[in-house]
Coordinates of C-alpha atoms in Angstrom, one line a residue:
Chain A
X1 CA -3.9 50.8 63.1
X2 CA -3.6 52.0 66.7
X3 CA -5.3 48.8 67.8
X4 CA -2.6 46.8 66.0
X5 CA 0.1 48.8 67.7
X6 CA -1.6 48.3 71.0
X7 CA -1.7 44.5 70.4
X8 CA 2.0 44.4 69.4
X9 CA 3.0 46.4 72.4
X10 CA 1.0 44.3 74.8
X11 CA 2.5 41.1 73.3
X12 CA 6.1 42.4 73.4
X13 CA 5.8 43.6 76.9
X14 CA 4.1 40.4 78.2
X15 CA 6.6 38.1 76.5
X16 CA 9.9 39.9 76.9
X17 CA 10.1 43.2 78.6
X18 CA 7.9 42.4 81.6
X19 CA 8.4 38.7 81.5
X20 CA 6.1 37.0 83.9
X21 CA 8.8 35.0 85.6
X22 CA 11.8 37.2 85.5
X23 CA 10.1 40.6 86.1
X24 CA 6.9 39.8 88.0
X25 CA 8.2 36.7 89.8
X26 CA 5.0 34.8 89.2
X27 CA 5.3 31.1 88.5
X28 CA 8.6 30.7 90.3
X29 CA 7.6 27.3 91.7
X30 CA 7.6 25.5 88.4
X31 CA 10.5 27.6 87.2
X32 CA 12.6 26.0 89.9
X33 CA 10.7 22.7 90.2
X34 CA 10.2 21.5 86.6
X35 CA 13.3 23.0 84.9
X36 CA 15.5 20.0 85.0
X37 CA 15.0 18.8 81.5
X38 CA 14.3 20.9 78.4
X39 CA 11.4 18.6 77.1
X40 CA 9.7 18.7 80.5
X41 CA 10.1 22.5 80.8
X42 CA 8.7 23.0 77.3
X43 CA 5.8 20.7 78.1
X44 CA 5.1 22.7 81.3
X45 CA 5.3 26.0 79.4
X46 CA 2.8 24.7 76.7
X47 CA 0.4 23.6 79.4
X48 CA 0.6 26.9 81.2
X49 CA 0.1 28.8 77.9
X50 CA -2.9 26.7 77.1
X51 CA -4.6 27.1 80.6
X52 CA -3.7 30.8 80.8
X53 CA -5.5 31.5 77.5
X54 CA -8.6 29.7 78.7
X55 CA -8.5 31.5 82.0
X56 CA -8.1 34.8 80.3
X57 CA -11.2 34.3 78.1
X58 CA -13.2 33.2 81.2
X59 CA -12.0 36.1 83.4
X60 CA -12.6 38.7 80.7
X61 CA -16.1 37.4 80.1
X62 CA -16.9 37.2 83.8
X63 CA -15.5 40.6 84.6
X64 CA -17.2 42.3 81.7
X65 CA -20.6 40.8 82.1
X66 CA -20.9 40.0 85.8
X67 CA -18.3 41.6 88.1
X68 CA -17.7 45.1 86.7
X69 CA -19.5 48.0 88.2
X70 CA -22.7 48.2 86.2
X71 CA -22.2 44.9 84.4
X72 CA -25.1 44.0 82.2
X73 CA -25.8 40.5 83.5
X74 CA -25.7 41.3 87.2
X75 CA -27.7 44.5 86.6
X76 CA -30.3 42.6 84.8
X77 CA -30.6 40.0 87.6
X78 CA -30.7 42.8 90.2
X79 CA -33.3 44.6 88.2
X80 CA -35.9 42.0 89.4
X81 CA -35.3 42.9 93.1
X82 CA -34.4 46.6 93.2
X83 CA -35.2 49.8 91.2
X84 CA -33.4 50.0 87.9
X85 CA -31.2 53.0 89.0
X86 CA -29.7 51.2 91.9
X87 CA -29.4 48.0 89.8
X88 CA -27.3 49.8 87.3
X89 CA -24.8 50.8 90.0
X90 CA -24.3 47.2 91.2
X91 CA -20.6 46.4 91.8
X92 CA -19.5 42.8 92.5
X93 CA -15.7 43.4 92.2
X94 CA -15.2 42.4 95.8
X95 CA -16.0 38.8 94.8
X96 CA -13.5 38.8 92.1
X97 CA -10.8 36.7 93.8
X98 CA -13.1 34.0 94.9
X99 CA -14.7 33.9 91.5
X100 CA -11.4 33.8 89.6
X101 CA -9.9 31.1 91.7
X102 CA -13.0 29.0 91.3
X103 CA -13.1 29.6 87.5
X104 CA -9.4 28.6 87.2
X105 CA -9.7 25.5 89.3
X106 CA -12.8 24.3 87.5
X107 CA -11.5 25.1 84.0
X108 CA -8.2 23.2 84.8
X109 CA -10.3 20.2 85.9
X110 CA -12.4 20.3 82.7
X111 CA -9.4 20.8 80.5
X112 CA -7.7 17.8 82.0
X113 CA -10.7 15.6 81.6
X114 CA -11.2 16.8 78.0
X115 CA -7.6 16.4 77.0
X116 CA -7.4 12.9 78.6
X117 CA -10.5 11.8 76.7
X118 CA -9.9 13.2 73.3
X119 CA -6.2 13.8 72.9
X120 CA -4.4 10.9 74.7
X121 CA -1.1 11.8 73.1
X122 CA -1.2 15.4 74.2
X123 CA -2.3 14.2 77.6
X124 CA 0.8 12.1 77.8
X125 CA 3.1 15.0 77.0
X126 CA 1.7 17.6 79.3
X127 CA -1.3 16.3 81.1
X128 CA 0.6 15.4 84.2
X129 CA 1.4 19.1 84.8
X130 CA -2.3 20.2 84.5
X131 CA -3.4 19.6 88.1
X132 CA -0.2 21.5 89.3
X133 CA -1.2 24.5 87.3
X134 CA -4.2 25.4 89.5
X135 CA -1.9 26.8 92.1
X136 CA 0.4 28.5 89.6
X137 CA 0.4 32.2 90.3
X138 CA 0.9 33.1 86.7
X139 CA -2.7 32.2 85.8
X140 CA -4.3 34.2 88.6
X141 CA -1.9 37.0 87.9
X142 CA -3.0 37.2 84.3
X143 CA -6.6 37.3 85.4
X144 CA -5.9 40.1 87.9
X145 CA -4.0 42.1 85.3
X146 CA -7.0 41.8 82.9
X147 CA -9.3 42.8 85.7
X148 CA -7.3 45.9 86.6
X149 CA -7.4 46.9 82.9
X150 CA -11.1 46.7 82.8
X151 CA -12.2 47.9 86.2
X152 CA -9.3 50.2 87.1
X153 CA -9.4 52.5 84.1
X154 CA -11.2 55.8 84.4
X155 CA -12.5 56.1 80.8
X156 CA -14.7 53.2 79.8
X157 CA -13.4 53.4 76.2
X158 CA -9.9 52.4 77.5
X159 CA -11.1 49.2 79.0
X160 CA -9.5 46.1 77.3
X161 CA -11.5 44.1 74.9
X162 CA -11.2 40.3 74.5
X163 CA -8.5 40.6 71.9
X164 CA -6.1 42.6 74.1
X165 CA -6.8 40.3 77.1
X166 CA -6.1 37.2 75.1
X167 CA -2.9 38.7 73.6
X168 CA -1.6 39.4 77.1
X169 CA -2.4 35.9 78.3
X170 CA -1.0 34.0 75.3
X171 CA 2.2 36.0 75.1
X172 CA 2.6 35.9 78.9
X173 CA 2.5 32.1 78.5
X174 CA 5.0 32.3 75.7
X175 CA 7.3 34.4 77.8
X176 CA 7.0 31.8 80.6
X177 CA 7.8 29.1 78.1
X178 CA 10.9 31.0 76.9
X179 CA 12.1 31.7 80.4
X180 CA 11.7 28.1 81.7
X181 CA 13.1 26.6 78.5
X182 CA 16.3 28.7 78.7
X183 CA 16.6 27.9 82.3
X184 CA 16.3 24.1 81.6
X185 CA 18.9 24.4 78.9
X186 CA 21.3 26.1 81.4
X187 CA 20.5 23.6 84.1
X188 CA 21.3 20.6 81.8
X189 CA 24.8 22.1 81.4
X190 CA 25.0 22.9 85.1
X191 CA 24.7 19.2 85.9
X192 CA 28.2 18.7 84.6
X193 CA 29.7 21.6 86.6
X194 CA 31.4 21.5 89.9
X195 CA 29.1 23.5 92.1
X196 CA 29.7 24.0 95.9
X197 CA 27.5 21.5 97.8
X198 CA 25.2 24.0 99.6
X199 CA 24.4 25.8 96.3
X200 CA 23.3 22.6 94.5
X201 CA 19.7 22.6 93.4
X202 CA 17.5 25.6 94.1
X203 CA 20.2 28.1 95.2
X204 CA 22.3 27.9 92.0
X205 CA 19.0 27.9 89.9
X206 CA 18.0 31.2 91.6
X207 CA 21.4 32.8 91.0
X208 CA 21.2 31.7 87.3
X209 CA 17.7 33.2 87.2
X210 CA 19.1 36.4 88.5
X211 CA 21.6 36.6 85.7
X212 CA 18.9 35.7 83.2
X213 CA 16.7 38.5 84.7
X214 CA 19.6 40.9 84.2
X215 CA 19.8 39.8 80.5
X216 CA 16.1 40.4 80.1
X217 CA 16.4 43.8 81.6
X218 CA 18.1 44.7 78.3
X219 CA 14.6 44.8 76.8
X220 CA 13.6 47.7 79.0
X221 CA 12.5 50.6 77.0
X222 CA 11.9 48.7 73.8
X223 CA 8.2 49.2 74.0
X224 CA 8.4 53.0 74.3
X225 CA 10.9 53.2 71.5
X226 CA 8.7 51.0 69.3
X227 CA 5.7 53.1 70.2
X228 CA 7.5 56.2 69.1
X229 CA 8.7 54.6 65.9
X230 CA 5.3 53.2 65.0
X231 CA 3.1 56.2 65.7
X232 CA 3.4 59.0 63.1
X233 CA 4.5 61.9 65.3
X234 CA 3.7 65.5 64.4
X235 CA 6.5 67.3 62.6
X236 CA 7.2 69.8 65.5
X237 CA 8.0 66.9 67.9
X238 CA 10.3 65.4 65.3
X239 CA 12.4 68.5 65.2
X240 CA 12.8 68.8 68.9
X241 CA 15.2 65.9 69.5
X242 CA 17.4 67.0 66.6
X243 CA 17.9 70.4 68.2
X244 CA 19.0 69.0 71.5
X245 CA 21.4 66.6 69.7
X246 CA 23.2 69.5 68.1
Chain B
X1 CA -3.0 10.5 116.4
X2 CA -0.3 9.7 118.8
X3 CA 2.5 10.3 116.3
X4 CA 1.3 13.8 115.4
X5 CA 3.5 16.6 116.6
X6 CA 2.2 18.7 119.6
X7 CA 1.3 22.4 119.5
X8 CA 4.7 23.5 120.8
X9 CA 6.6 21.3 118.4
X10 CA 4.6 22.6 115.5
X11 CA 5.3 26.2 116.7
X12 CA 9.0 25.7 117.0
X13 CA 9.3 23.7 113.8
X14 CA 7.8 26.5 111.7
X15 CA 10.4 29.1 112.8
X16 CA 13.7 27.5 111.8
X17 CA 13.8 23.8 111.3
X18 CA 10.9 23.7 108.8
X19 CA 11.1 27.4 107.7
X20 CA 8.6 27.7 104.9
X21 CA 10.9 29.7 102.6
X22 CA 14.4 28.4 103.3
X23 CA 13.7 24.8 104.1
X24 CA 10.5 24.0 102.2
X25 CA 11.0 26.5 99.3
X26 CA 7.3 27.5 99.4
X27 CA 5.7 30.8 98.6
X28 CA 8.6 32.2 96.6
X29 CA 6.7 34.7 94.6
X30 CA 6.2 37.3 97.3
X31 CA 9.6 36.4 98.8
X32 CA 11.2 37.7 95.6
X33 CA 8.7 40.3 94.6
X34 CA 7.9 42.5 97.6
X35 CA 11.3 42.4 99.3
X36 CA 12.8 45.6 97.9
X37 CA 11.9 47.4 101.1
X38 CA 11.5 46.4 104.8
X39 CA 8.1 48.0 105.1
X40 CA 6.5 46.1 102.2
X41 CA 8.1 42.9 103.4
X42 CA 6.7 43.2 106.9
X43 CA 3.2 44.2 105.6
X44 CA 3.3 41.2 103.3
X45 CA 4.3 38.9 106.1
X46 CA 1.5 40.2 108.4
X47 CA -1.0 39.7 105.6
X48 CA 0.2 36.1 105.0
X49 CA 0.2 35.5 108.8
X50 CA -3.4 36.7 109.1
X51 CA -4.7 34.6 106.2
X52 CA -2.7 31.6 107.4
X53 CA -4.0 31.8 110.9
X54 CA -7.7 32.3 109.9
X55 CA -7.5 29.6 107.2
X56 CA -5.9 27.1 109.5
X57 CA -8.4 27.7 112.3
X58 CA -11.3 27.6 110.0
X59 CA -10.1 24.4 108.2
X60 CA -9.3 22.8 111.6
X61 CA -12.9 23.5 112.8
X62 CA -14.5 21.9 109.8
X63 CA -11.9 19.1 109.4
X64 CA -14.4 16.4 110.2
X65 CA -16.9 17.6 107.5
X66 CA -14.3 17.6 104.7
X67 CA -14.7 15.2 101.8
X68 CA -11.3 14.0 100.5
X69 CA -11.9 14.8 96.9
X70 CA -13.2 18.2 97.5
X71 CA -10.8 19.4 100.1
X72 CA -8.4 21.3 97.9
X73 CA -11.3 23.4 96.5
X74 CA -12.6 24.1 100.0
X75 CA -9.1 25.1 101.1
X76 CA -8.7 27.5 98.2
X77 CA -12.1 29.1 98.6
X78 CA -11.6 29.6 102.4
X79 CA -8.2 31.2 101.7
X80 CA -9.7 33.4 98.9
X81 CA -12.3 34.7 101.4
X82 CA -9.7 35.7 104.0
X83 CA -7.4 37.2 101.3
X84 CA -10.3 39.4 100.2
X85 CA -10.7 40.6 103.8
X86 CA -7.0 41.3 104.1
X87 CA -7.0 43.1 100.7
X88 CA -10.0 45.3 101.5
X89 CA -8.5 46.1 105.0
X90 CA -5.2 47.2 103.4
X91 CA -6.9 49.2 100.8
X92 CA -9.0 51.0 103.5
X93 CA -6.3 51.7 106.1
X94 CA -2.9 51.5 104.3
X95 CA -3.8 52.8 100.8
X96 CA -0.2 53.6 99.7
X97 CA 1.0 50.2 100.9
X98 CA -1.7 48.3 99.1
X99 CA -0.7 50.2 95.9
X100 CA 2.9 49.1 96.3
X101 CA 2.0 45.5 97.0
X102 CA -0.4 45.6 94.1
X103 CA -1.3 42.1 92.7
X104 CA 0.8 40.3 95.2
X105 CA -1.8 40.5 97.9
X106 CA -4.4 38.6 95.9
X107 CA -1.7 36.2 94.8
X108 CA -1.6 35.0 98.5
X109 CA -4.5 32.8 97.4
X110 CA -2.2 30.6 95.3
X111 CA 0.7 30.8 97.8
X112 CA 1.6 27.2 98.4
X113 CA 2.5 27.7 102.1
X114 CA -1.1 28.1 103.2
X115 CA -2.5 25.2 101.2
X116 CA 0.4 23.1 102.4
X117 CA -0.3 24.0 106.1
X118 CA -4.0 23.3 105.7
X119 CA -3.2 19.9 104.1
X120 CA -0.4 18.9 106.5
X121 CA -1.7 20.2 109.8
X122 CA -5.1 21.9 110.0
X123 CA -7.1 19.1 108.3
X124 CA -5.8 16.6 110.8
X125 CA -5.2 18.3 114.1
X126 CA -7.4 20.3 116.6
X127 CA -7.7 24.1 116.6
X128 CA -5.0 24.9 119.2
X129 CA -2.4 23.0 117.3
X130 CA -3.4 24.4 114.0
X131 CA -3.3 27.9 115.4
X132 CA 0.1 27.5 116.9
X133 CA 1.4 25.9 113.7
X134 CA 0.1 28.9 111.8
X135 CA 1.8 31.3 114.2
X136 CA 5.1 29.5 114.0
X137 CA 5.0 29.3 110.2
X138 CA 4.1 33.0 109.9
X139 CA 7.0 34.0 112.2
X140 CA 9.3 31.8 110.1
X141 CA 7.9 33.4 106.9
X142 CA 8.3 36.9 108.3
X143 CA 11.9 36.2 109.3
X144 CA 12.7 34.9 105.9
X145 CA 11.1 37.8 104.1
X146 CA 12.8 40.4 106.3
X147 CA 16.2 38.8 105.9
X148 CA 16.0 39.1 102.1
X149 CA 14.5 42.6 102.4
X150 CA 17.1 43.8 104.8
X151 CA 20.0 42.8 102.5
X152 CA 18.3 44.3 99.4
X153 CA 17.2 47.5 101.0
X154 CA 20.5 48.2 102.7
X155 CA 22.6 47.4 99.7
X156 CA 20.2 48.9 97.2
X157 CA 19.4 52.2 98.8
X158 CA 21.7 52.5 101.8
X159 CA 18.6 52.7 104.1
X160 CA 16.9 50.4 106.6
X161 CA 13.2 51.0 107.2
X162 CA 13.7 54.2 105.1
X163 CA 16.2 55.5 107.7
X164 CA 19.7 56.0 106.4
X165 CA 22.2 53.5 107.9
X166 CA 25.1 53.7 105.4
X167 CA 27.0 56.9 104.7
X168 CA 25.7 59.0 101.8
X169 CA 28.9 58.3 100.0
X170 CA 27.6 54.7 99.5
X171 CA 27.0 54.1 95.8
X172 CA 23.5 52.6 95.7
X173 CA 23.5 49.2 94.1
X174 CA 20.4 49.8 92.1
X175 CA 20.4 46.3 90.7
X176 CA 19.6 45.1 94.3
X177 CA 16.1 46.7 94.2
X178 CA 15.5 45.6 90.7
X179 CA 14.2 42.1 89.9
X180 CA 17.7 40.5 89.3
X181 CA 18.8 41.5 92.8
X182 CA 15.9 39.5 94.3
X183 CA 17.1 36.3 92.6
X184 CA 20.7 36.9 93.4
X185 CA 20.2 37.8 97.1
X186 CA 17.8 35.0 97.7
X187 CA 20.0 32.5 95.9
X188 CA 23.1 33.5 97.9
X189 CA 21.2 33.5 101.2
X190 CA 19.7 30.1 100.5
X191 CA 23.2 28.7 99.8
X192 CA 24.4 30.3 103.0
X193 CA 21.6 28.8 105.0
X194 CA 22.2 25.3 103.5
X195 CA 25.9 25.6 104.4
X196 CA 25.2 26.7 108.0
X197 CA 22.7 23.8 108.3
X198 CA 25.2 21.2 107.1
X199 CA 27.9 22.6 109.4
X200 CA 25.5 22.5 112.4
X201 CA 24.5 19.0 111.6
X202 CA 28.1 17.9 111.3
X203 CA 28.9 19.5 114.7
X204 CA 26.0 17.8 116.3
X205 CA 27.1 14.4 114.9
X206 CA 30.6 14.8 116.2
X207 CA 29.2 15.7 119.6
X208 CA 26.9 12.7 119.5
X209 CA 29.7 10.3 118.7
X210 CA 31.9 11.5 121.6

């Protein structure tokens, strides 16, 4: 049950509360560049969601089995060269950035080839965006977030499993799609407005994004409220807020 | 290579005429994310400058060995190496700051500015030009970051470099240090820069015709 609550909270916070674009500012380039038409924006969002999920699976696997301090695979390899005590302490996290960016770049390349070969229709709808995605910060950001939740925690039991990592990635992608689609819808209307000349293009998009971000700030606190509602609290704690209300 | 800009031109162009943030709209993630205080913005600009300089020099040195279809991968891996160095350095000597900047230091890897400079300048021109180009672009980037950060910090907290400049009666515009403030400030500044540029260009034209 608590696992389910965890998943729901991670999903909500990735998609709405801490939206990738409007809260963490990752993926701003496509947010401004590819948000002219709703169909294009939606295609971009789908492509990002797709790649981000694959990248999350890869980064979780790499982090858990190779990079983490005392990771099984690297410890096994190191066991051939050094004593088993020092092999168990091996820590490759310093290589994480290089490994992640390499994993992302190569997976994007493979996904593009695969989709072009086997799903030509799908390739037509979002394949053109795939090469652009390698340099999309959102992907690397998701990988880093997953890493910090595996390596950065003190208690090994708190480290994220594949399910949590995948939830973060998929719903982060969904949040990106939501934000960029809303933005594209607004921009289609903006085409008809009389905007001062210096503000045309990126400037008005950013200001609109600011107002959107303000709207998304309304979700702040939803996660803690939901957590309180979903976890059965002990009766003493239930009484306390009533007393203060009186 | 007669039509390639010289070192001095590259250096000057990076600061204002081809400012990476305001004119090329590159590297917007950190521009929006770490500009809620001047200190964070300056540290970020220094980190980007270090990575840009090292990557540009490195790419320029190996530019004759690059294979066209592999060059983007090489750029990215070079940048990732220097970003790791910058990240470890910050974690060792400025621990608090590296906590504040958090994931945005590793995100320098996918910052379009650096890949763009490697592609446009460093992979075609010799080391001196590449280095001066990197310096110019980093100064331009630092200026852009600190302009956004100055507006946000002063309006949001009434302080500049954590020293109070506005009277204590100033009601802090908390929205300025929150995410929406970044979008609003940068959008308005960008519009203002566009307006100034068009006015400057118009003046120049009038002078030219006289």
